[in-house]
PDB file of C-alpha atoms in Angstrom:
ATOM      1  CA  MET A  19       4.863   4.027   1.409  1.00 93.00           C
ATOM      2  CA  PHE A  20       6.918   3.830  -1.786  1.00 96.00           C
ATOM      3  CA  MET A  21       6.123   0.688  -3.757  1.00 95.00           C
ATOM      4  CA  LEU A  22       8.778  -0.715  -6.090  1.00 96.00           C
ATOM      5  CA  THR A  23       6.032  -1.524  -8.556  1.00 93.00           C
ATOM      6  CA  HIS A  24       4.620  -0.443 -11.902  1.00 91.00           C
ATOM      7  CA  ASP A  25       1.311  -1.639 -13.371  1.00 85.00           C
ATOM      8  CA  ASP A  26       0.684  -3.809 -10.262  1.00 82.00           C
ATOM      9  CA  ARG A  27       3.974  -5.714 -10.673  1.00 89.00           C
ATOM     10  CA  THR A  28       7.353  -5.496  -8.932  1.00 93.00           C
ATOM     11  CA  VAL A  29       9.846  -3.717 -11.183  1.00 95.00           C
ATOM     12  CA  ASP A  30      12.815  -5.667 -12.512  1.00 94.00           C
ATOM     13  CA  ASN A  31      15.455  -3.246 -11.135  1.00 95.00           C
ATOM     14  CA  ALA A  32      14.016  -2.996  -7.611  1.00 96.00           C
ATOM     15  CA  ALA A  33      17.250  -4.198  -5.988  1.00 96.00           C
ATOM     16  CA  GLU A  34      19.193  -1.355  -7.639  1.00 96.00           C
ATOM     17  CA  ILE A  35      16.711   1.274  -6.432  1.00 97.00           C
ATOM     18  CA  VAL A  36      16.491   0.393  -2.740  1.00 96.00           C
ATOM     19  CA  PRO A  37      19.917   1.713  -1.662  1.00 95.00           C
ATOM     20  CA  THR A  38      19.331   5.049  -3.472  1.00 96.00           C
ATOM     21  CA  LEU A  39      16.379   5.781  -1.166  1.00 97.00           C
ATOM     22  CA  ALA A  40      18.162   5.472   2.175  1.00 94.00           C
ATOM     23  CA  ASP A  41      18.628   9.210   2.753  1.00 94.00           C
ATOM     24  CA  THR A  42      15.264  10.453   1.427  1.00 96.00           C
ATOM     25  CA  GLY A  43      13.425  10.389   4.730  1.00 95.00           C
ATOM     26  CA  LEU A  44      11.312   7.475   3.584  1.00 96.00           C
ATOM     27  CA  ARG A  45      10.314   5.004   6.305  1.00 96.00           C
ATOM     28  CA  TYR A  46       8.206   2.387   4.487  1.00 97.00           C
ATOM     29  CA  ILE A  47       9.021   0.556   1.260  1.00 97.00           C
ATOM     30  CA  GLY A  48       7.260  -2.297  -0.452  1.00 95.00           C
ATOM     31  CA  PHE A  49       6.582  -4.385  -3.518  1.00 92.00           C
ATOM     32  CA  LYS A  50       4.009  -6.827  -4.841  1.00 89.00           C
ATOM     33  CA  ASP A  51       3.873 -10.591  -4.901  1.00 87.00           C
ATOM     34  CA  VAL A  52       3.447 -10.510  -8.689  1.00 86.00           C
ATOM     35  CA  GLY A  53       6.941 -10.306 -10.148  1.00 87.00           C
ATOM     36  CA  ALA A  54       8.746 -11.421  -6.987  1.00 88.00           C
ATOM     37  CA  ASP A  55       9.117 -15.079  -6.043  1.00 89.00           C
ATOM     38  CA  LEU A  56      10.280 -16.143  -2.586  1.00 89.00           C
ATOM     39  CA  ALA A  57      13.999 -15.832  -3.374  1.00 92.00           C
ATOM     40  CA  ARG A  58      13.509 -12.309  -4.701  1.00 93.00           C
ATOM     41  CA  GLN A  59      11.276 -11.368  -1.777  1.00 92.00           C
ATOM     42  CA  ARG A  60      14.034 -12.429   0.624  1.00 94.00           C
ATOM     43  CA  GLU A  61      16.639 -10.453  -1.348  1.00 95.00           C
ATOM     44  CA  LEU A  62      14.602  -7.273  -1.473  1.00 95.00           C
ATOM     45  CA  THR A  63      13.462  -7.495   2.142  1.00 96.00           C
ATOM     46  CA  SER A  64      17.054  -7.960   3.316  1.00 96.00           C
ATOM     47  CA  LEU A  65      18.231  -4.979   1.232  1.00 96.00           C
ATOM     48  CA  ALA A  66      15.428  -2.795   2.520  1.00 97.00           C
ATOM     49  CA  HIS A  67      16.023  -3.746   6.158  1.00 97.00           C
ATOM     50  CA  ASP A  68      19.739  -3.001   5.718  1.00 96.00           C
ATOM     51  CA  ALA A  69      18.758   0.469   4.462  1.00 95.00           C
ATOM     52  CA  GLY A  70      16.586   1.064   7.528  1.00 95.00           C
ATOM     53  CA  PHE A  71      13.103   0.577   6.058  1.00 97.00           C
ATOM     54  CA  GLU A  72      10.044  -1.228   7.277  1.00 96.00           C
ATOM     55  CA  VAL A  73       9.061  -3.554   4.439  1.00 97.00           C
ATOM     56  CA  MET A  74       5.638  -4.292   2.981  1.00 96.00           C
ATOM     57  CA  LEU A  75       4.426  -6.990   0.619  1.00 93.00           C
ATOM     58  CA  GLU A  76       1.188  -6.228  -1.217  1.00 92.00           C
ATOM     59  CA  VAL A  77      -0.718  -9.302  -2.340  1.00 89.00           C
ATOM     60  CA  VAL A  78      -2.520  -8.760  -5.660  1.00 83.00           C
ATOM     61  CA  SER A  79      -2.833 -12.359  -6.896  1.00 78.00           C
ATOM     62  CA  THR A  80      -6.350 -13.045  -8.125  1.00 74.00           C
ATOM     63  CA  SER A  81      -6.907 -16.649  -6.963  1.00 84.00           C
ATOM     64  CA  LYS A  82      -7.299 -17.833  -3.384  1.00 87.00           C
ATOM     65  CA  GLU A  83      -4.606 -20.477  -3.882  1.00 89.00           C
ATOM     66  CA  ALA A  84      -2.080 -17.945  -5.170  1.00 87.00           C
ATOM     67  CA  GLU A  85      -2.963 -15.459  -2.439  1.00 86.00           C
ATOM     68  CA  LEU A  86      -2.455 -17.998   0.384  1.00 90.00           C
ATOM     69  CA  SER A  87       0.774 -19.123  -1.274  1.00 90.00           C
ATOM     70  CA  SER A  88       1.962 -15.490  -1.199  1.00 89.00           C
ATOM     71  CA  LEU A  89       1.171 -15.239   2.517  1.00 90.00           C
ATOM     72  CA  ARG A  90       3.169 -18.406   3.168  1.00 90.00           C
ATOM     73  CA  SER A  91       6.090 -16.872   1.272  1.00 89.00           C
ATOM     74  CA  ALA A  92       5.709 -13.627   3.189  1.00 89.00           C
ATOM     75  CA  ALA A  93       5.973 -15.553   6.443  1.00 90.00           C
ATOM     76  CA  GLU A  94       9.376 -16.826   5.337  1.00 91.00           C
ATOM     77  CA  ALA A  95      10.744 -13.657   3.734  1.00 92.00           C
ATOM     78  CA  GLY A  96      10.741 -11.433   6.854  1.00 93.00           C
ATOM     79  CA  PHE A  97       8.227  -8.728   5.962  1.00 95.00           C
ATOM     80  CA  ASP A  98       7.024  -6.221   8.566  1.00 96.00           C
ATOM     81  CA  TRP A  99       3.676  -5.696   6.843  1.00 96.00           C
ATOM     82  CA  VAL A 100       1.494  -7.689   4.433  1.00 95.00           C
ATOM     83  CA  LEU A 101      -1.088  -5.675   2.523  1.00 95.00           C
ATOM     84  CA  GLY A 102      -3.922  -6.743   0.270  1.00 92.00           C
ATOM     85  CA  GLY A 103      -5.538 -10.069  -0.440  1.00 89.00           C
ATOM     86  CA  THR A 104      -9.260 -10.815  -0.363  1.00 90.00           C
ATOM     87  CA  HIS A 105      -9.457 -13.782   2.018  1.00 89.00           C
ATOM     88  CA  GLY A 106      -8.732 -12.061   5.309  1.00 88.00           C
ATOM     89  CA  ALA A 107     -10.882 -14.420   7.388  1.00 88.00           C
ATOM     90  CA  ASP A 108      -8.977 -17.474   6.105  1.00 88.00           C
ATOM     91  CA  THR A 109      -5.462 -16.345   7.011  1.00 88.00           C
ATOM     92  CA  ALA A 110      -5.329 -16.561  10.796  1.00 86.00           C
ATOM     93  CA  GLY A 111      -2.047 -18.014  11.975  1.00 87.00           C
ATOM     94  CA  MET A 112      -0.319 -17.771   8.616  1.00 91.00           C
ATOM     95  CA  LEU A 113       1.928 -14.835   9.507  1.00 91.00           C
ATOM     96  CA  PRO A 114       4.409 -14.617  12.408  1.00 91.00           C
ATOM     97  CA  ASP A 115       3.589 -12.519  15.458  1.00 90.00           C
ATOM     98  CA  GLY A 116       4.490  -8.890  14.849  1.00 91.00           C
ATOM     99  CA  VAL A 117       3.710  -8.865  11.132  1.00 94.00           C
ATOM    100  CA  ARG A 118       0.911  -6.387  10.491  1.00 95.00           C
ATOM    101  CA  TYR A 119      -1.718  -7.779   8.127  1.00 95.00           C
ATOM    102  CA  CYS A 120      -3.966  -5.343   6.218  1.00 96.00           C
ATOM    103  CA  PRO A 121      -6.263  -7.056   3.683  1.00 94.00           C
ATOM    104  CA  PHE A 122      -8.482  -5.411   1.056  1.00 93.00           C
ATOM    105  CA  PRO A 123     -12.029  -4.527   2.161  1.00 96.00           C
ATOM    106  CA  GLY A 124     -14.864  -4.843  -0.332  1.00 95.00           C
ATOM    107  CA  GLN A 125     -15.050  -6.961  -3.487  1.00 94.00           C
ATOM    108  CA  VAL A 126     -11.712  -6.792  -5.332  1.00 90.00           C
ATOM    109  CA  VAL A 127     -11.464  -8.350  -8.791  1.00 87.00           C
ATOM    110  CA  ASP A 128      -9.060  -8.619 -11.738  1.00 82.00           C
ATOM    111  CA  HIS A 129      -5.428  -7.587 -12.171  1.00 74.00           C
ATOM    112  CA  PRO A 130      -4.791  -4.636 -12.070  1.00 76.00           C
ATOM    113  CA  SER A 131      -7.220  -4.711  -9.148  1.00 81.00           C
ATOM    114  CA  VAL A 132     -10.662  -3.065  -9.213  1.00 89.00           C
ATOM    115  CA  LEU A 133     -12.809  -2.382  -6.108  1.00 95.00           C
ATOM    116  CA  LEU A 134     -16.554  -3.107  -6.341  1.00 95.00           C
ATOM    117  CA  GLY A 135     -19.520  -2.860  -3.963  1.00 95.00           C
ATOM    118  CA  THR A 136     -21.507  -0.018  -2.445  1.00 96.00           C
ATOM    119  CA  MET A 137     -19.925   2.334   0.033  1.00 97.00           C
ATOM    120  CA  ASP A 138     -22.018   0.815   2.836  1.00 97.00           C
ATOM    121  CA  GLU A 139     -20.975  -2.697   1.856  1.00 97.00           C
ATOM    122  CA  ILE A 140     -17.289  -1.788   1.790  1.00 97.00           C
ATOM    123  CA  ALA A 141     -17.525   0.005   5.133  1.00 98.00           C
ATOM    124  CA  ALA A 142     -19.327  -3.010   6.680  1.00 98.00           C
ATOM    125  CA  ASP A 143     -16.590  -5.299   5.363  1.00 97.00           C
ATOM    126  CA  ALA A 144     -13.979  -2.961   6.817  1.00 97.00           C
ATOM    127  CA  GLU A 145     -15.613  -3.215  10.224  1.00 97.00           C
ATOM    128  CA  ARG A 146     -15.830  -7.025   9.948  1.00 96.00           C
ATOM    129  CA  LEU A 147     -12.206  -7.455   8.907  1.00 96.00           C
ATOM    130  CA  THR A 148     -10.694  -5.152  11.522  1.00 96.00           C
ATOM    131  CA  GLY A 149     -12.707  -7.022  14.154  1.00 96.00           C
ATOM    132  CA  LEU A 150     -10.594 -10.128  13.472  1.00 95.00           C
ATOM    133  CA  ASP A 151      -7.747 -10.670  15.919  1.00 94.00           C
ATOM    134  CA  HIS A 152      -5.126 -11.261  13.224  1.00 94.00           C
ATOM    135  CA  VAL A 153      -6.012  -8.180  11.126  1.00 95.00           C
ATOM    136  CA  ALA A 154      -4.136  -4.985  12.000  1.00 96.00           C
ATOM    137  CA  GLY A 155      -5.659  -2.628   9.433  1.00 97.00           C
ATOM    138  CA  LEU A 156      -6.829  -2.312   5.816  1.00 97.00           C
ATOM    139  CA  ASP A 157      -5.475  -1.761   2.313  1.00 96.00           C
ATOM    140  CA  LEU A 158      -8.188   0.282   0.563  1.00 97.00           C
ATOM    141  CA  LEU A 159      -8.311   0.546  -3.237  1.00 95.00           C
ATOM    142  CA  ALA A 160     -10.235   3.785  -2.977  1.00 96.00           C
ATOM    143  CA  TYR A 161      -9.270   5.170  -6.385  1.00 94.00           C
ATOM    144  CA  ARG A 162      -9.912   1.833  -8.086  1.00 93.00           C
ATOM    145  CA  HIS A 163     -13.698   2.032  -7.527  1.00 95.00           C
ATOM    146  CA  PRO A 164     -15.477   2.880 -10.798  1.00 93.00           C
ATOM    147  CA  THR A 165     -18.211   5.095  -9.354  1.00 95.00           C
ATOM    148  CA  ALA A 166     -17.747   5.965  -5.677  1.00 95.00           C
ATOM    149  CA  ASN A 167     -16.808   9.424  -4.437  1.00 96.00           C
ATOM    150  CA  THR A 168     -13.259   8.546  -3.409  1.00 96.00           C
ATOM    151  CA  LEU A 169     -12.830  10.825  -0.404  1.00 97.00           C
ATOM    152  CA  GLU A 170     -16.277   9.941   0.952  1.00 98.00           C
ATOM    153  CA  LEU A 171     -15.374   6.274   0.602  1.00 98.00           C
ATOM    154  CA  ILE A 172     -12.127   6.795   2.505  1.00 98.00           C
ATOM    155  CA  ARG A 173     -13.925   8.639   5.290  1.00 98.00           C
ATOM    156  CA  ALA A 174     -16.584   5.914   5.561  1.00 98.00           C
ATOM    157  CA  VAL A 175     -13.989   3.128   5.754  1.00 98.00           C
ATOM    158  CA  VAL A 176     -11.831   5.023   8.273  1.00 98.00           C
ATOM    159  CA  GLN A 177     -14.877   5.586  10.477  1.00 98.00           C
ATOM    160  CA  ALA A 178     -15.903   1.926  10.292  1.00 98.00           C
ATOM    161  CA  SER A 179     -12.423   0.502  10.899  1.00 97.00           C
ATOM    162  CA  SER A 180     -10.660  -0.192  14.181  1.00 94.00           C
ATOM    163  CA  GLY A 181      -7.198  -0.137  12.628  1.00 94.00           C
ATOM    164  CA  PRO A 182      -5.114   1.993  10.246  1.00 96.00           C
ATOM    165  CA  VAL A 183      -6.403   2.456   6.688  1.00 97.00           C
ATOM    166  CA  ILE A 184      -3.840   2.575   3.883  1.00 97.00           C
ATOM    167  CA  VAL A 185      -5.047   3.916   0.529  1.00 97.00           C
ATOM    168  CA  ALA A 186      -3.483   1.904  -2.253  1.00 92.00           C
ATOM    169  CA  GLY A 187      -3.032   2.903  -5.840  1.00 81.00           C
ATOM    170  CA  SER A 188      -3.546   5.900  -8.185  1.00 87.00           C
ATOM    171  CA  ILE A 189      -1.833   8.551  -6.043  1.00 92.00           C
ATOM    172  CA  ALA A 190      -0.400  10.600  -8.895  1.00 93.00           C
ATOM    173  CA  SER A 191      -0.122  14.134  -7.449  1.00 94.00           C
ATOM    174  CA  ILE A 192       0.813  15.964  -4.279  1.00 93.00           C
ATOM    175  CA  GLU A 193      -2.735  17.333  -4.082  1.00 94.00           C
ATOM    176  CA  ARG A 194      -4.230  13.838  -4.115  1.00 95.00           C
ATOM    177  CA  ALA A 195      -1.827  12.646  -1.417  1.00 94.00           C
ATOM    178  CA  VAL A 196      -2.754  15.559   0.835  1.00 94.00           C
ATOM    179  CA  ALA A 197      -6.503  14.982   0.186  1.00 95.00           C
ATOM    180  CA  VAL A 198      -6.190  11.322   1.155  1.00 96.00           C
ATOM    181  CA  SER A 199      -4.457  12.268   4.404  1.00 94.00           C
ATOM    182  CA  GLU A 200      -7.121  14.877   5.194  1.00 95.00           C
ATOM    183  CA  ALA A 201      -9.825  12.237   4.616  1.00 96.00           C
ATOM    184  CA  GLY A 202      -8.351  10.270   7.528  1.00 96.00           C
ATOM    185  CA  ALA A 203      -6.121   7.659   5.845  1.00 97.00           C
ATOM    186  CA  TRP A 204      -3.203   6.527   8.006  1.00 95.00           C
ATOM    187  CA  GLY A 205      -1.034   6.320   4.899  1.00 94.00           C
ATOM    188  CA  TYR A 206      -0.989   5.684   1.169  1.00 95.00           C
ATOM    189  CA  THR A 207       1.095   3.762  -1.324  1.00 94.00           C
ATOM    190  CA  ILE A 208       2.679   5.361  -4.345  1.00 94.00           C
ATOM    191  CA  GLY A 209       4.663   3.633  -7.087  1.00 94.00           C
ATOM    192  CA  SER A 210       3.698   3.844 -10.758  1.00 93.00           C
ATOM    193  CA  ALA A 211       3.399   7.649 -10.700  1.00 95.00           C
ATOM    194  CA  ILE A 212       7.030   7.946  -9.629  1.00 96.00           C
ATOM    195  CA  PHE A 213       8.218   5.414 -12.187  1.00 96.00           C
ATOM    196  CA  ASP A 214       6.283   7.368 -14.825  1.00 96.00           C
ATOM    197  CA  GLY A 215       8.003  10.593 -13.678  1.00 97.00           C
ATOM    198  CA  LEU A 216       4.753  12.425 -12.826  1.00 96.00           C
ATOM    199  CA  LEU A 217       5.844  14.063  -9.574  1.00 96.00           C
ATOM    200  CA  PRO A 218       8.161  16.942  -8.591  1.00 95.00           C
ATOM    201  CA  GLY A 219      11.810  15.894  -8.746  1.00 96.00           C
ATOM    202  CA  ALA A 220      11.425  13.764 -11.866  1.00 96.00           C
ATOM    203  CA  PRO A 221      13.107  11.961 -13.502  1.00 97.00           C
ATOM    204  CA  SER A 222      15.041  10.942 -10.377  1.00 97.00           C
ATOM    205  CA  ILE A 223      13.197   8.317  -8.350  1.00 97.00           C
ATOM    206  CA  ALA A 224      14.910   9.335  -5.108  1.00 97.00           C
ATOM    207  CA  ASP A 225      14.236  13.046  -5.691  1.00 97.00           C
ATOM    208  CA  GLN A 226      10.550  12.367  -6.355  1.00 96.00           C
ATOM    209  CA  VAL A 227      10.231  10.354  -3.151  1.00 96.00           C
ATOM    210  CA  ARG A 228      11.987  13.117  -1.225  1.00 96.00           C
ATOM    211  CA  ARG A 229       9.752  15.811  -2.726  1.00 95.00           C
ATOM    212  CA  VAL A 230       6.552  13.869  -2.020  1.00 95.00           C
ATOM    213  CA  LEU A 231       7.535  13.573   1.641  1.00 94.00           C
ATOM    214  CA  GLU A 232       8.506  17.236   1.886  1.00 94.00           C
ATOM    215  CA  ASP A 233       5.567  18.628  -0.086  1.00 92.00           C
ATOM    216  CA  THR A 234       2.896  16.525   1.620  1.00 89.00           C
ATOM    217  CA  ASP A 235       4.159  17.691   4.999  1.00 82.00           C
ATOM    218  CA  SER A 236       3.926  21.283   3.760  1.00 50.00           C
ATOM    219  CA  GLY A 237       0.497  20.641   2.285  1.00 42.00           C
ATOM    220  CA  ALA A 238      -0.795  19.252   5.554  1.00 39.00           C
ATOM    221  CA  ASP A 239       0.562  22.235   7.451  1.00 36.00           C
ATOM    222  CA  ILE A 240      -1.072  24.672   5.025  1.00 30.00           C
ATOM    223  CA  ALA A 241      -4.396  22.817   5.274  1.00 31.00           C
ATOM    224  CA  THR A 242      -4.281  22.949   9.060  1.00 27.00           C
ATOM    225  CA  GLU A 243      -3.550  26.676   9.094  1.00 27.00           C
ATOM    226  CA  THR A 244      -6.427  27.326   6.670  1.00 26.00           C
ATOM    227  CA  GLN A 245      -8.895  25.460   8.915  1.00 31.00           C
ATOM    228  CA  THR A 246      -7.908  27.262  12.134  1.00 26.00           C
TER     229      THR A 246
END
């Protein structure tokens, strides 16, 4: 999922970027509640839907009041997915039917967000959250944990969860994207690395997105052949 974000904030020129991605093979696009008020959320969601994307809002606000306000905005703006947030048990009924809600498991603090807690605690929270009727999956800040073995954490959360696990943040190489997929993640978000021009195809944003999609497919195929 390509996020129109840098440093945990929606980029100012997001509306200009969306149409350039229509022929890259990308399916999912998103942005964060920080840097996008309701009017801008509606604008970007409409542009993205017109270009054929499913649209995600990632909630990274640090207070409960701001987080719930972002979910209310998301309900009005027409998102297909809402990711993030730390009050998953308090949000039942806030989003329309059909919107997939994937909160953060574990203890998430600060902005940019940091994940805390032991691996067992995070996995237990993942099981609890995905047991709620209104929760479709999880948004896991695996690479934002200061000490955990990232791939082991992903595997533990995937095993404990009854919905898709999306790894959010710090995907800055093709190798890392492939490793996350091999660990069992349903998907991952990528944003800042592309805006920083760290991936094949740079400096073009569209070419980087295209190359990530092409190269991760190739990487997965190679990994499968190696294991057989």
